[in-house]
Amino acid sequence: MEFLTHDILIIGGGLAGLRAAIEAQKAGRDVAILSKVHPLRSHSVAAQGGINSAFDNIPVPTNDSWENHSFDTIKGSDYLADQDAVEVMCREGIERVIEMEHWGTLFSRTEDGRIAQRPFGGSGFPRTCYAADRTSHNLLHVLYEQVVGLRIPVYEEWHALSLVVDEGQCIGVLAFPLFEERTVPIRAEATILATGGYGRIYLRSTNAIINTGKGCYLAYQVGVPLEDMEFVQFHPTSLFGTNILITEGARGEGGYLVNVKGERYMERHAPHLMELGPRDIVARATQREIDEGRGFEGQYVHLDLRHLGRGKIMDHLPGIRQIAMDFAGIDPILNPIPIQPAQHYSMGGIPTNVDGETPLPGLYAAGECACVSVHGANRLGGNSLLETLVFGARAGRKAASNVKRKKRESNPLAFQKQSEAFQSCLHELSSRQEGEPCFRLRDELKTLMTDQVGIFRRESDLLSAKEKIRELKERFGRIGLKQKNLDFNNEWIQYLELEGMLHVAEVITEGALTRKESRGSHFRTDYPDRDDEHWLRHTLAYKTTEGARLEYKEVTITNYPPKERTY
Ligand SMILES: Cc1cc2nc3c(=O)[nH]c(=O)nc-3n(C[C@H](O)[C@H](O)[C@H](O)COP(=O)(O)OP(=O)(O)OC[C@H]3O[C@@H](n4cnc5c(N)ncnc54)[C@H](O)[C@@H]3O)c2cc1C
């Protein structure tokens, strides 16, 4: 059996993966990146609004500090974040953002030339650094330049099919180059998952089509638990019709949310912060307006930017204007933008410590697929880009220091077994004469998740969602594929992704059903209050043949005791 071999293999070419690769390569290790799309097509490239860092760079300084940033993040998380991890992110984040600036990120500037910062939801200070409304387009290109400069190899359009584990250690992956007729075993002393979110298990999502949660499933499949998966972020402002994101930066610049009666309804829900309340609160308020008949055509509300004026919109929100014109035929300089909430981000994921280590030796995770946990029950806007850089770098550094100079001989049999399992799965699939098409199940799953495991949740919906997912898992076993050859077989890829999507959806639903309280993004209409006595704890979901088995673990509290959360 022929192998590819690296010290460290990073799965994912978004911000977290690239930042990890740079750190590990600089530590002198042989590093490679594997990504199912070109790194610059990762979802990171779509991030618009900005990245948080407590620089206090605004014209009138406010004495912002990383401690203030930590407090806002912890309060925003509804006290579920691990406070030691939040402190690491907010403290080290300052250095990471300056580093990005030195590497060449074209941040927007203040009059006197410093990095400009805009207000973002749930923050007491304007601390979101931005590059107009294309922040991570800039960040990702800058990191990719570094990767090219360091000559780090990238396996582009390669899929990670499964992790290979031997004697309790992750020893590499089985991969599939989309354009070939074979699977390829890759040996690695350390494997870092940086595979992003799972937004596309929802019908309405701001996420890229590739965000299917496969990375979480890769870990779950080999016995690593998934943490806090019931906490799914819904963004209040996605463009009605396509659900393309309209950045929180639009409200940061002063945009209003208005219902059909012309009311700025956030007055009722977050009277102090108004439109800049945290996302969970603004998303619920918006959905409520729509559900209670104060939306337009029963489906959306307005985001009004007209009072900002042409100059500000053209300077600070050019991408948003273009999106509104191209996808809704509306120029925000002249008309309000129709918006509705949509799935946006995954707070949960693969549990790691602050160095990216997962419970499985040899396996690391960073970025959106990981749960450190710095976002707890609700993430503040601008903190996710920061997380990718801080914990991407830390995971790369830790993996590099853990890789031993003298290599362990990894067992070829473990790879062989996986490879044979895939061949027989493929053979079985190809020999099926007929069967349901993959997309039908996928679409049923997405609709189910948006309708029954969405912004507002209740027991009867969650129970029926659980039943339905079981049924979909059964039908999954009877899917038929039309395309028989392996190269460019997107149907097969979709089939494999769907398997992961079903399991991830099951974990979310089980966690949501069991958590009988409301906290952050998880809102139970039948248990509308936060219950610290019973539920100030993280959920861990383990894969079993019967579905997800749940366990719980303590939340780390340092300096910020839980309080009532008002804005
Ligand atoms: C529209 C939008 C706007 C956003 N705006 C902001 C913002 O302004 N500020 C902020 O802080 N956050 C924002 N976020 C969130 C933030 O962008 C993401 O959380 C972050 O970029 C995720 O980075 P990542 O490196 O973890 O993953 P991603 O950038 O999603 O990259 C995942 C990588 O994994 C690869 N991959 C996945 N599965 C496999 C597999 N099986 N085999 C091989 N490769 C695989 C993909 O090819 C890809 O390269 C936004 C998100 C969206 C959707």
Coordinates of C-alpha atoms and ligand atoms in Angstrom, one line a residue:
M1 CA 0.0 0.0 0.0
E2 CA 1.4 3.4 -1.0
F3 CA 1.2 6.2 1.5
L4 CA 1.7 9.9 1.6
T5 CA 3.4 11.0 4.9
H6 CA 3.6 14.3 6.8
D7 CA 4.4 15.3 10.3
I8 CA 1.2 17.3 10.5
L9 CA -1.8 17.2 8.2
I10 CA -4.3 20.0 8.4
I11 CA -7.8 19.3 7.0
G12 CA -9.3 22.7 6.0
G13 CA -7.9 25.7 4.1
G14 CA -10.0 28.4 5.9
L15 CA -8.5 30.9 8.3
A16 CA -8.0 28.4 11.1
G17 CA -6.3 25.8 8.9
L18 CA -4.0 28.2 7.2
R19 CA -3.0 29.9 10.5
A20 CA -2.3 26.5 12.0
A21 CA -0.2 25.5 9.0
I22 CA 1.9 28.7 9.1
E23 CA 2.7 28.2 12.8
A24 CA 3.6 24.5 12.5
Q25 CA 5.7 25.0 9.4
K26 CA 7.6 27.8 11.1
A27 CA 8.3 25.4 14.0
G28 CA 10.2 23.3 11.5
R29 CA 7.7 20.6 10.8
D30 CA 6.7 19.0 7.5
V31 CA 3.2 20.3 7.1
A32 CA 0.5 19.8 4.5
I33 CA -3.0 21.2 4.0
L34 CA -5.9 19.2 2.6
S35 CA -9.0 20.9 1.4
K36 CA -12.1 19.9 -0.5
V37 CA -12.0 23.3 -2.2
H38 CA -9.2 25.8 -3.1
P39 CA -8.4 27.5 0.2
L40 CA -9.6 30.8 -1.0
R41 CA -13.0 29.3 -1.6
S42 CA -13.4 28.3 2.1
H43 CA -16.3 30.0 3.8
S44 CA -13.9 32.3 5.7
V45 CA -13.7 34.3 2.5
A46 CA -17.3 35.4 2.9
A47 CA -16.9 36.9 6.4
Q48 CA -17.9 40.5 6.1
G49 CA -18.2 42.6 9.2
G50 CA -14.9 42.3 11.1
I51 CA -12.7 40.9 13.8
N52 CA -12.7 42.0 17.4
S53 CA -9.6 43.3 19.2
A54 CA -9.5 45.6 22.2
F55 CA -7.2 48.2 20.6
D56 CA -9.2 51.3 21.7
N57 CA -8.3 52.9 18.4
I58 CA -11.4 55.0 17.9
P59 CA -11.0 58.8 17.8
V60 CA -12.1 59.3 21.4
P61 CA -10.5 56.5 23.4
T62 CA -12.8 54.6 25.7
N63 CA -10.3 52.7 27.8
D64 CA -11.3 49.4 26.2
S65 CA -9.2 46.4 27.4
W66 CA -9.0 42.7 26.8
E67 CA -10.7 42.3 30.2
N68 CA -13.7 44.3 28.9
H69 CA -13.7 42.1 25.8
S70 CA -13.7 39.0 28.0
F71 CA -16.6 40.2 30.0
D72 CA -18.7 41.1 26.9
T73 CA -17.9 37.7 25.4
I74 CA -18.8 35.8 28.6
K75 CA -22.0 37.7 29.1
G76 CA -22.8 37.3 25.4
S77 CA -22.3 33.5 25.9
D78 CA -25.0 33.5 28.6
Y79 CA -22.2 32.3 30.9
L80 CA -21.7 29.0 29.2
A81 CA -18.2 29.9 27.7
D82 CA -15.2 28.5 29.5
Q83 CA -13.8 31.7 31.0
D84 CA -10.1 30.8 31.0
A85 CA -10.4 30.1 27.2
V86 CA -12.1 33.4 26.6
E87 CA -9.4 35.3 28.4
V88 CA -6.7 33.6 26.3
M89 CA -8.6 34.6 23.1
C90 CA -9.2 38.2 24.1
R91 CA -5.6 38.7 25.4
E92 CA -3.7 37.0 22.5
G93 CA -6.2 38.2 19.9
I94 CA -4.6 41.7 20.0
E95 CA -1.2 40.3 18.9
R96 CA -2.8 38.1 16.2
V97 CA -4.7 41.0 14.6
I98 CA -1.6 43.3 14.6
E99 CA 0.3 40.4 13.0
M100 CA -2.3 40.2 10.3
E101 CA -1.9 43.9 9.7
H102 CA 1.9 43.5 9.5
W103 CA 1.5 40.7 7.0
G104 CA -0.5 43.0 4.8
T105 CA -4.2 43.1 5.6
L106 CA -5.8 46.2 4.2
F107 CA -7.9 47.2 7.2
S108 CA -10.0 50.3 7.0
R109 CA -8.4 53.3 8.8
T110 CA -9.1 56.1 11.2
E111 CA -8.3 59.7 10.0
D112 CA -4.9 59.4 11.7
G113 CA -4.1 56.1 10.1
R114 CA -4.8 53.6 12.8
I115 CA -7.0 50.4 12.3
A116 CA -10.6 51.6 12.3
Q117 CA -13.1 49.9 14.7
R118 CA -16.9 49.8 14.5
P119 CA -19.5 48.9 17.1
F120 CA -20.9 45.3 17.0
G121 CA -23.7 43.5 18.8
G122 CA -23.4 42.8 22.5
S123 CA -20.2 44.8 22.9
G124 CA -19.8 47.7 25.3
F125 CA -17.1 49.3 23.1
P126 CA -16.5 49.8 19.4
R127 CA -13.8 47.1 18.9
T128 CA -14.5 45.4 15.6
C129 CA -11.7 45.9 13.2
Y130 CA -12.8 45.8 9.6
A131 CA -11.8 46.1 5.9
A132 CA -15.0 47.8 4.6
D133 CA -17.4 44.9 4.6
R134 CA -15.0 42.4 3.1
T135 CA -12.9 41.8 6.2
S136 CA -12.1 38.1 5.8
H137 CA -11.7 38.3 2.1
N138 CA -8.6 40.4 3.0
L139 CA -7.6 38.2 5.9
L140 CA -7.8 34.9 4.0
H141 CA -5.8 36.2 1.0
V142 CA -3.1 37.5 3.4
L143 CA -2.8 34.1 5.1
Y144 CA -2.8 32.3 1.8
E145 CA 0.1 34.5 0.6
Q146 CA 2.0 33.4 3.7
V147 CA 1.3 29.7 2.9
V148 CA 2.5 30.1 -0.6
G149 CA 5.6 32.0 0.6
L150 CA 6.4 29.1 3.0
R151 CA 5.8 26.6 0.2
I152 CA 3.4 24.6 2.3
P153 CA 1.8 22.0 0.0
V154 CA -1.9 22.0 -0.4
Y155 CA -3.9 19.0 -1.6
E156 CA -6.6 20.9 -3.3
E157 CA -10.0 19.4 -4.0
W158 CA -9.2 16.4 -1.9
H159 CA -11.8 15.1 0.6
A160 CA -11.0 13.6 4.0
L161 CA -13.1 10.5 4.1
S162 CA -12.2 9.2 7.5
L163 CA -9.7 9.4 10.3
V164 CA -7.5 6.4 10.9
V165 CA -7.1 5.4 14.5
D166 CA -4.7 2.8 15.8
E167 CA -4.2 1.9 19.5
G168 CA -6.0 4.9 20.7
Q169 CA -4.1 7.4 18.5
C170 CA -5.1 9.2 15.4
I171 CA -2.5 8.2 12.8
G172 CA -3.8 10.0 9.7
V173 CA -6.6 10.0 7.2
L174 CA -8.0 8.2 4.2
A175 CA -8.4 10.9 1.5
F176 CA -10.1 11.1 -1.9
P177 CA -8.8 13.3 -4.7
L178 CA -12.0 14.4 -6.5
F179 CA -10.4 14.0 -9.9
E180 CA -9.1 10.4 -9.5
E181 CA -10.3 6.8 -9.3
R182 CA -8.7 6.0 -6.0
T183 CA -8.5 6.7 -2.3
V184 CA -5.2 7.8 -0.8
P185 CA -3.9 7.0 2.7
I186 CA -2.1 9.8 4.4
R187 CA 0.0 9.1 7.5
A188 CA 0.4 12.0 9.9
E189 CA 1.7 12.2 13.5
A190 CA -0.8 15.0 14.1
T191 CA -4.0 15.7 12.3
I192 CA -5.7 19.1 12.8
L193 CA -9.4 19.4 11.9
A194 CA -10.2 22.9 10.7
T195 CA -13.2 22.0 8.7
G196 CA -15.6 24.9 9.5
G197 CA -19.4 24.8 10.3
Y198 CA -22.4 22.7 9.4
G199 CA -24.9 25.5 8.4
R200 CA -26.1 23.6 5.4
I201 CA -28.1 21.1 7.5
Y202 CA -30.6 24.0 7.7
L203 CA -32.8 25.1 4.9
R204 CA -32.2 28.8 5.6
S205 CA -28.5 29.4 6.2
T206 CA -26.0 32.1 5.4
N207 CA -23.3 29.4 5.0
A208 CA -21.5 28.2 1.9
I209 CA -22.8 25.1 0.3
I210 CA -19.7 23.2 1.4
N211 CA -20.4 23.8 5.1
T212 CA -21.9 20.4 5.9
G213 CA -20.2 19.6 9.2
K214 CA -18.2 16.7 7.8
G215 CA -15.2 17.5 10.1
C216 CA -17.3 17.2 13.2
Y217 CA -18.6 13.9 11.9
L218 CA -15.1 12.6 11.2
A219 CA -14.3 13.1 14.9
Y220 CA -17.6 11.8 16.2
Q221 CA -17.3 8.7 14.1
V222 CA -14.1 7.6 15.8
G223 CA -15.5 8.1 19.3
V224 CA -14.7 11.8 20.0
P225 CA -17.7 13.5 21.6
L226 CA -19.3 16.6 20.2
E227 CA -19.8 19.5 22.6
D228 CA -22.7 21.9 23.0
M229 CA -24.2 21.2 19.6
E230 CA -27.7 22.4 20.6
F231 CA -26.3 25.9 20.5
V232 CA -26.9 27.0 16.9
Q233 CA -26.6 30.7 16.0
F234 CA -29.3 32.3 13.9
H235 CA -28.3 35.6 12.4
P236 CA -31.1 38.3 12.4
T237 CA -30.3 39.8 9.0
S238 CA -30.1 37.5 6.0
L239 CA -31.4 38.7 2.7
F240 CA -35.0 37.6 2.2
G241 CA -35.1 35.0 -0.6
T242 CA -31.5 33.8 -0.7
N243 CA -30.5 34.1 2.9
I244 CA -27.2 35.7 1.9
L245 CA -25.7 37.4 5.0
I246 CA -26.2 41.2 5.5
T247 CA -23.5 41.9 8.0
E248 CA -24.1 43.1 11.6
G249 CA -21.7 45.9 10.5
A250 CA -24.7 47.4 8.7
R251 CA -26.3 47.9 12.2
G252 CA -22.9 48.8 13.6
E253 CA -22.8 51.7 11.1
G254 CA -26.3 52.8 12.4
G255 CA -28.9 50.8 10.4
Y256 CA -32.4 50.4 11.8
L257 CA -34.6 47.3 12.0
V258 CA -38.2 48.3 11.2
N259 CA -41.5 46.3 11.1
V260 CA -44.5 46.7 8.9
K261 CA -45.9 49.4 11.3
G262 CA -42.8 51.4 10.8
E263 CA -41.6 50.7 14.4
R264 CA -38.0 50.2 15.5
Y265 CA -39.1 47.1 17.3
M266 CA -35.8 46.5 19.2
E267 CA -37.0 49.2 21.5
R268 CA -39.2 46.5 23.1
H269 CA -36.5 43.8 23.3
A270 CA -33.1 45.5 24.1
P271 CA -34.0 49.2 25.0
H272 CA -30.4 50.2 25.7
L273 CA -28.4 48.5 22.9
M274 CA -31.4 48.5 20.4
E275 CA -30.2 47.0 17.0
L276 CA -26.8 46.3 18.6
G277 CA -28.2 43.8 21.0
P278 CA -26.5 40.3 20.9
R279 CA -27.5 38.1 18.0
D280 CA -29.7 35.6 19.9
I281 CA -31.9 38.4 21.2
V282 CA -32.1 40.3 17.9
A283 CA -32.8 37.2 15.9
R284 CA -35.6 36.1 18.3
A285 CA -37.1 39.6 18.3
T286 CA -37.1 39.7 14.6
Q287 CA -38.7 36.2 14.2
R288 CA -41.3 37.2 16.8
E289 CA -42.2 40.3 14.8
I290 CA -42.7 38.2 11.7
D291 CA -44.6 35.4 13.6
E292 CA -46.9 37.9 15.3
G293 CA -48.0 39.5 12.0
R294 CA -45.8 42.6 12.1
G295 CA -43.6 41.5 9.2
F296 CA -44.0 42.3 5.5
E297 CA -45.9 39.6 3.6
G298 CA -45.7 37.5 6.7
Q299 CA -42.1 36.7 6.0
Y300 CA -39.5 39.5 6.6
V301 CA -38.8 42.9 8.1
H302 CA -36.8 45.9 6.9
L303 CA -33.2 46.8 7.5
D304 CA -33.1 50.5 6.8
L305 CA -29.8 52.1 5.9
R306 CA -31.1 55.1 3.9
H307 CA -30.4 57.7 6.7
L308 CA -26.7 56.7 6.6
G309 CA -26.4 58.5 3.3
R310 CA -24.7 57.5 0.0
G311 CA -21.2 58.3 1.2
K312 CA -21.2 56.1 4.2
I313 CA -22.8 53.2 2.4
M314 CA -20.4 53.4 -0.5
D315 CA -17.4 53.7 1.8
H316 CA -18.2 51.2 4.6
L317 CA -20.8 48.8 3.1
P318 CA -20.1 48.6 -0.6
G319 CA -20.4 44.8 -0.6
I320 CA -23.7 44.8 1.1
R321 CA -25.1 47.3 -1.4
Q322 CA -23.9 45.1 -4.2
I323 CA -25.4 42.0 -2.7
A324 CA -28.8 43.8 -2.2
M325 CA -28.8 45.1 -5.8
D326 CA -27.6 41.8 -7.4
F327 CA -29.8 39.4 -5.3
A328 CA -32.9 41.5 -4.4
G329 CA -32.9 44.2 -7.0
I330 CA -32.8 46.8 -4.2
D331 CA -30.4 49.7 -3.8
P332 CA -30.0 50.3 0.0
I333 CA -29.2 54.0 -0.7
L334 CA -32.8 54.4 -1.9
N335 CA -34.8 51.5 -0.3
P336 CA -34.8 49.4 2.9
I337 CA -33.4 45.8 2.6
P338 CA -35.9 42.9 3.2
I339 CA -34.3 40.6 5.8
Q340 CA -35.2 37.5 7.8
P341 CA -33.2 35.4 10.4
A342 CA -31.2 32.4 9.1
Q343 CA -28.8 29.8 10.6
H344 CA -25.4 31.3 10.7
Y345 CA -22.9 29.7 13.0
S346 CA -22.2 26.7 15.2
M347 CA -21.1 27.4 18.7
G348 CA -20.6 23.7 19.5
G349 CA -18.2 21.3 17.9
I350 CA -15.2 19.1 18.7
P351 CA -14.1 19.7 22.3
T352 CA -10.5 21.0 22.6
N353 CA -8.4 22.6 25.3
V354 CA -6.8 26.0 24.6
D355 CA -4.1 24.3 22.6
G356 CA -6.4 22.6 20.2
E357 CA -5.9 19.1 21.7
T358 CA -9.0 16.9 21.5
P359 CA -9.6 13.9 23.7
L360 CA -8.1 11.6 21.0
P361 CA -4.3 11.7 21.0
G362 CA -2.9 12.9 17.7
L363 CA -6.1 14.7 16.8
Y364 CA -6.5 18.5 17.1
A365 CA -9.2 20.9 16.1
A366 CA -9.5 24.7 15.6
G367 CA -11.9 27.2 14.2
E368 CA -15.6 26.8 13.8
C369 CA -15.6 23.0 13.9
A370 CA -14.0 23.2 17.4
C371 CA -15.5 24.0 20.8
V372 CA -12.9 25.5 23.1
S373 CA -15.4 26.9 24.3
V374 CA -15.2 30.6 23.8
H375 CA -18.7 31.3 22.5
G376 CA -20.8 29.2 25.0
A377 CA -24.5 29.5 24.2
N378 CA -24.2 32.6 21.9
R379 CA -21.3 34.0 19.9
L380 CA -20.7 37.7 19.6
G381 CA -20.1 39.0 16.1
G382 CA -16.4 39.5 15.3
N383 CA -15.3 36.8 17.7
S384 CA -15.2 33.9 15.3
L385 CA -12.5 35.3 13.0
L386 CA -10.5 36.0 16.1
E387 CA -11.0 32.5 17.4
T388 CA -9.7 31.0 14.1
L389 CA -6.5 33.0 14.3
V390 CA -5.8 32.6 18.1
F391 CA -6.6 28.9 18.3
G392 CA -5.4 28.1 14.8
A393 CA -2.0 29.3 15.8
R394 CA -2.1 27.6 19.2
A395 CA -3.1 24.2 17.6
G396 CA -0.4 24.5 15.1
R397 CA 2.2 25.3 17.7
K398 CA 1.1 22.5 20.1
A399 CA 0.9 19.9 17.3
A400 CA 4.5 20.9 16.2
S401 CA 5.8 20.6 19.7
N402 CA 4.1 17.2 20.3
V403 CA 5.4 15.6 17.1
K404 CA 8.3 13.5 18.0
R405 CA 11.6 13.6 16.1
K406 CA 11.7 9.8 16.1
K407 CA 8.6 8.7 14.3
R408 CA 6.3 6.0 15.5
E409 CA 5.8 3.3 12.8
S410 CA 2.1 3.5 12.0
N411 CA 0.2 0.3 11.3
P412 CA -0.5 -0.1 7.6
L413 CA -3.3 -2.6 8.5
A414 CA -5.4 0.2 10.0
F415 CA -5.3 2.1 6.7
Q416 CA -5.9 -1.0 4.7
K417 CA -9.0 -1.8 6.7
Q418 CA -10.5 1.7 6.1
S419 CA -9.7 1.5 2.4
E420 CA -11.4 -1.8 2.1
A421 CA -14.4 -0.6 4.0
F422 CA -14.8 2.3 1.5
Q423 CA -14.4 0.0 -1.5
S424 CA -17.0 -2.3 -0.3
C425 CA -19.4 0.6 0.5
L426 CA -18.9 1.9 -3.0
H427 CA -19.4 -1.6 -4.5
E428 CA -22.6 -2.1 -2.5
L429 CA -23.9 1.3 -3.6
S430 CA -23.1 0.7 -7.3
S431 CA -24.7 -2.7 -7.3
R432 CA -28.1 -1.2 -6.0
Q433 CA -30.4 -1.3 -9.0
E434 CA -32.6 1.5 -7.7
G435 CA -33.0 3.6 -4.7
E436 CA -34.0 7.1 -3.5
P437 CA -32.0 10.0 -4.7
C438 CA -29.7 11.5 -2.1
F439 CA -31.0 15.1 -2.6
R440 CA -34.5 14.2 -1.5
L441 CA -33.4 13.1 1.9
R442 CA -31.1 16.1 2.2
D443 CA -33.8 18.5 1.5
E444 CA -36.2 16.9 3.9
L445 CA -33.6 17.1 6.6
K446 CA -32.9 20.8 6.0
T447 CA -36.6 21.7 6.1
L448 CA -37.1 19.7 9.2
M449 CA -34.2 21.4 11.0
T450 CA -35.3 25.0 10.1
D451 CA -39.0 24.2 11.0
Q452 CA -38.6 22.1 14.2
V453 CA -35.1 22.7 15.6
G454 CA -34.8 26.4 14.8
I455 CA -35.0 29.7 16.7
F456 CA -37.9 28.6 18.9
R457 CA -38.0 25.1 20.1
R458 CA -40.5 22.9 22.0
E459 CA -40.7 19.4 23.1
S460 CA -43.3 18.1 20.7
D461 CA -41.4 19.5 17.7
L462 CA -38.1 18.1 18.9
L463 CA -39.6 14.7 19.5
S464 CA -41.0 14.5 16.1
A465 CA -37.7 15.8 14.6
K466 CA -35.9 13.0 16.4
E467 CA -38.3 10.4 14.9
K468 CA -38.0 11.9 11.5
I469 CA -34.2 11.9 11.6
R470 CA -34.3 8.2 12.6
E471 CA -36.5 7.5 9.6
L472 CA -34.1 9.5 7.3
K473 CA -31.2 7.4 8.7
E474 CA -33.0 4.3 7.7
R475 CA -33.8 5.5 4.3
F476 CA -30.2 6.5 3.9
G477 CA -29.4 2.8 3.7
R478 CA -31.6 2.6 0.6
I479 CA -30.2 5.5 -1.4
G480 CA -29.3 4.8 -5.0
L481 CA -26.5 6.5 -7.0
K482 CA -26.7 7.1 -10.7
Q483 CA -23.0 7.8 -11.3
K484 CA -20.9 4.7 -10.9
N485 CA -17.3 5.8 -11.6
L486 CA -15.3 7.3 -8.8
D487 CA -13.6 10.4 -10.3
F488 CA -15.5 13.6 -10.2
N489 CA -18.3 11.7 -8.5
N490 CA -20.1 14.5 -6.7
E491 CA -23.1 12.3 -6.1
W492 CA -20.9 10.0 -4.0
I493 CA -19.4 13.0 -2.1
Q494 CA -22.9 14.2 -1.4
Y495 CA -23.9 10.8 -0.2
L496 CA -21.0 10.7 2.3
E497 CA -21.7 14.3 3.4
L498 CA -25.3 13.4 4.0
E499 CA -24.3 10.6 6.3
G500 CA -22.5 13.2 8.5
M501 CA -25.3 15.7 8.2
L502 CA -27.8 13.2 9.6
H503 CA -25.7 12.4 12.6
V504 CA -24.9 16.1 13.3
A505 CA -28.6 16.9 13.1
E506 CA -29.4 14.1 15.5
V507 CA -26.8 15.4 18.0
I508 CA -28.3 18.9 17.8
T509 CA -31.8 17.6 18.2
E510 CA -31.0 15.3 21.1
G511 CA -29.1 18.1 22.9
A512 CA -31.9 20.5 22.4
L513 CA -34.6 18.0 23.5
T514 CA -32.7 17.2 26.7
R515 CA -31.7 20.7 27.7
K516 CA -34.8 21.9 29.5
E517 CA -34.0 25.6 29.8
S518 CA -33.4 28.6 27.6
R519 CA -29.9 29.9 27.3
G520 CA -28.3 32.0 24.5
S521 CA -29.3 30.8 21.1
H522 CA -31.2 27.7 22.6
F523 CA -34.7 28.9 23.3
R524 CA -37.4 26.5 24.6
T525 CA -40.8 28.0 24.5
D526 CA -41.8 25.4 27.1
Y527 CA -38.8 26.3 29.4
P528 CA -38.3 30.0 28.7
D529 CA -35.9 30.7 31.6
R530 CA -32.2 30.1 32.2
D531 CA -31.7 27.5 34.8
D532 CA -28.1 27.7 36.2
E533 CA -28.8 25.2 39.0
H534 CA -29.3 22.3 36.6
W535 CA -28.0 23.5 33.2
L536 CA -24.9 25.6 33.8
R537 CA -22.9 22.7 32.1
H538 CA -21.6 21.6 28.8
T539 CA -23.3 18.8 26.8
L540 CA -21.1 16.1 25.4
A541 CA -22.6 13.7 22.8
Y542 CA -21.1 10.3 22.1
K543 CA -22.0 8.2 19.0
T544 CA -23.7 4.9 19.8
T545 CA -25.6 2.5 17.5
E546 CA -28.9 3.8 19.0
G547 CA -28.0 7.4 18.4
A548 CA -26.4 10.1 20.6
R549 CA -25.6 9.4 24.2
L550 CA -25.3 12.5 26.3
E551 CA -23.0 13.3 29.2
Y552 CA -22.2 16.7 30.8
K553 CA -19.2 18.6 32.1
E554 CA -18.5 21.6 34.2
V555 CA -18.2 25.1 32.9
T556 CA -14.9 26.9 33.9
I557 CA -15.6 30.1 35.8
T558 CA -12.7 32.5 36.6
N559 CA -13.6 36.1 37.3
Y560 CA -17.1 36.5 36.0
P561 CA -19.8 34.9 38.1
P562 CA -23.1 34.3 36.2
K563 CA -25.6 37.1 36.4
E564 CA -28.9 38.0 34.8
R565 CA -28.3 39.0 31.2
T566 CA -29.9 42.3 30.2
Y567 CA -29.1 44.8 27.4
Ligands
LIG1 C1 -21.5 34.9 5.5 C2 -20.7 34.9 6.7 C3 -20.1 36.0 7.3 C4 -19.4 36.0 8.5 N1 -18.9 37.1 9.0 C5 -18.1 37.1 10.1 C6 -17.5 38.3 10.6 O1 -17.6 39.3 10.1 N2 -16.8 38.2 11.8 C7 -16.6 37.0 12.4 O2 -15.9 36.9 13.4 N3 -17.1 35.8 11.9 C8 -17.9 35.8 10.8 N4 -18.4 34.7 10.3 C9 -18.0 33.4 10.8 C10 -16.6 33.0 10.3 O3 -16.4 33.5 9.0 C11 -16.3 31.5 10.3 O4 -16.7 31.0 11.6 C12 -14.9 31.2 10.1 O5 -14.4 31.9 9.0 C13 -14.6 29.8 10.0 O6 -13.3 29.5 9.6 P1 -12.7 28.1 9.6 O7 -11.3 28.2 9.2 O8 -13.0 27.4 10.9 O9 -13.5 27.3 8.5 P2 -13.9 27.6 7.0 O10 -13.4 28.9 6.5 O11 -15.3 27.3 6.8 O12 -13.0 26.5 6.2 C14 -13.3 25.1 6.3 C15 -12.3 24.4 5.4 O13 -12.4 23.0 5.6 C16 -12.4 22.3 4.4 N5 -13.1 21.0 4.6 C17 -14.3 20.8 5.2 N6 -14.6 19.5 5.3 C18 -13.6 18.9 4.6 C19 -13.3 17.5 4.3 N7 -14.1 16.5 4.6 N8 -12.2 17.2 3.5 C20 -11.4 18.2 3.1 N9 -11.6 19.5 3.4 C21 -12.7 19.8 4.2 C22 -13.0 23.3 3.4 O14 -12.6 23.0 2.1 C23 -12.5 24.6 3.9 O15 -11.2 24.9 3.4 C24 -19.2 34.7 9.1 C25 -19.7 33.6 8.5 C26 -20.5 33.6 7.4 C27 -21.1 32.4 6.9

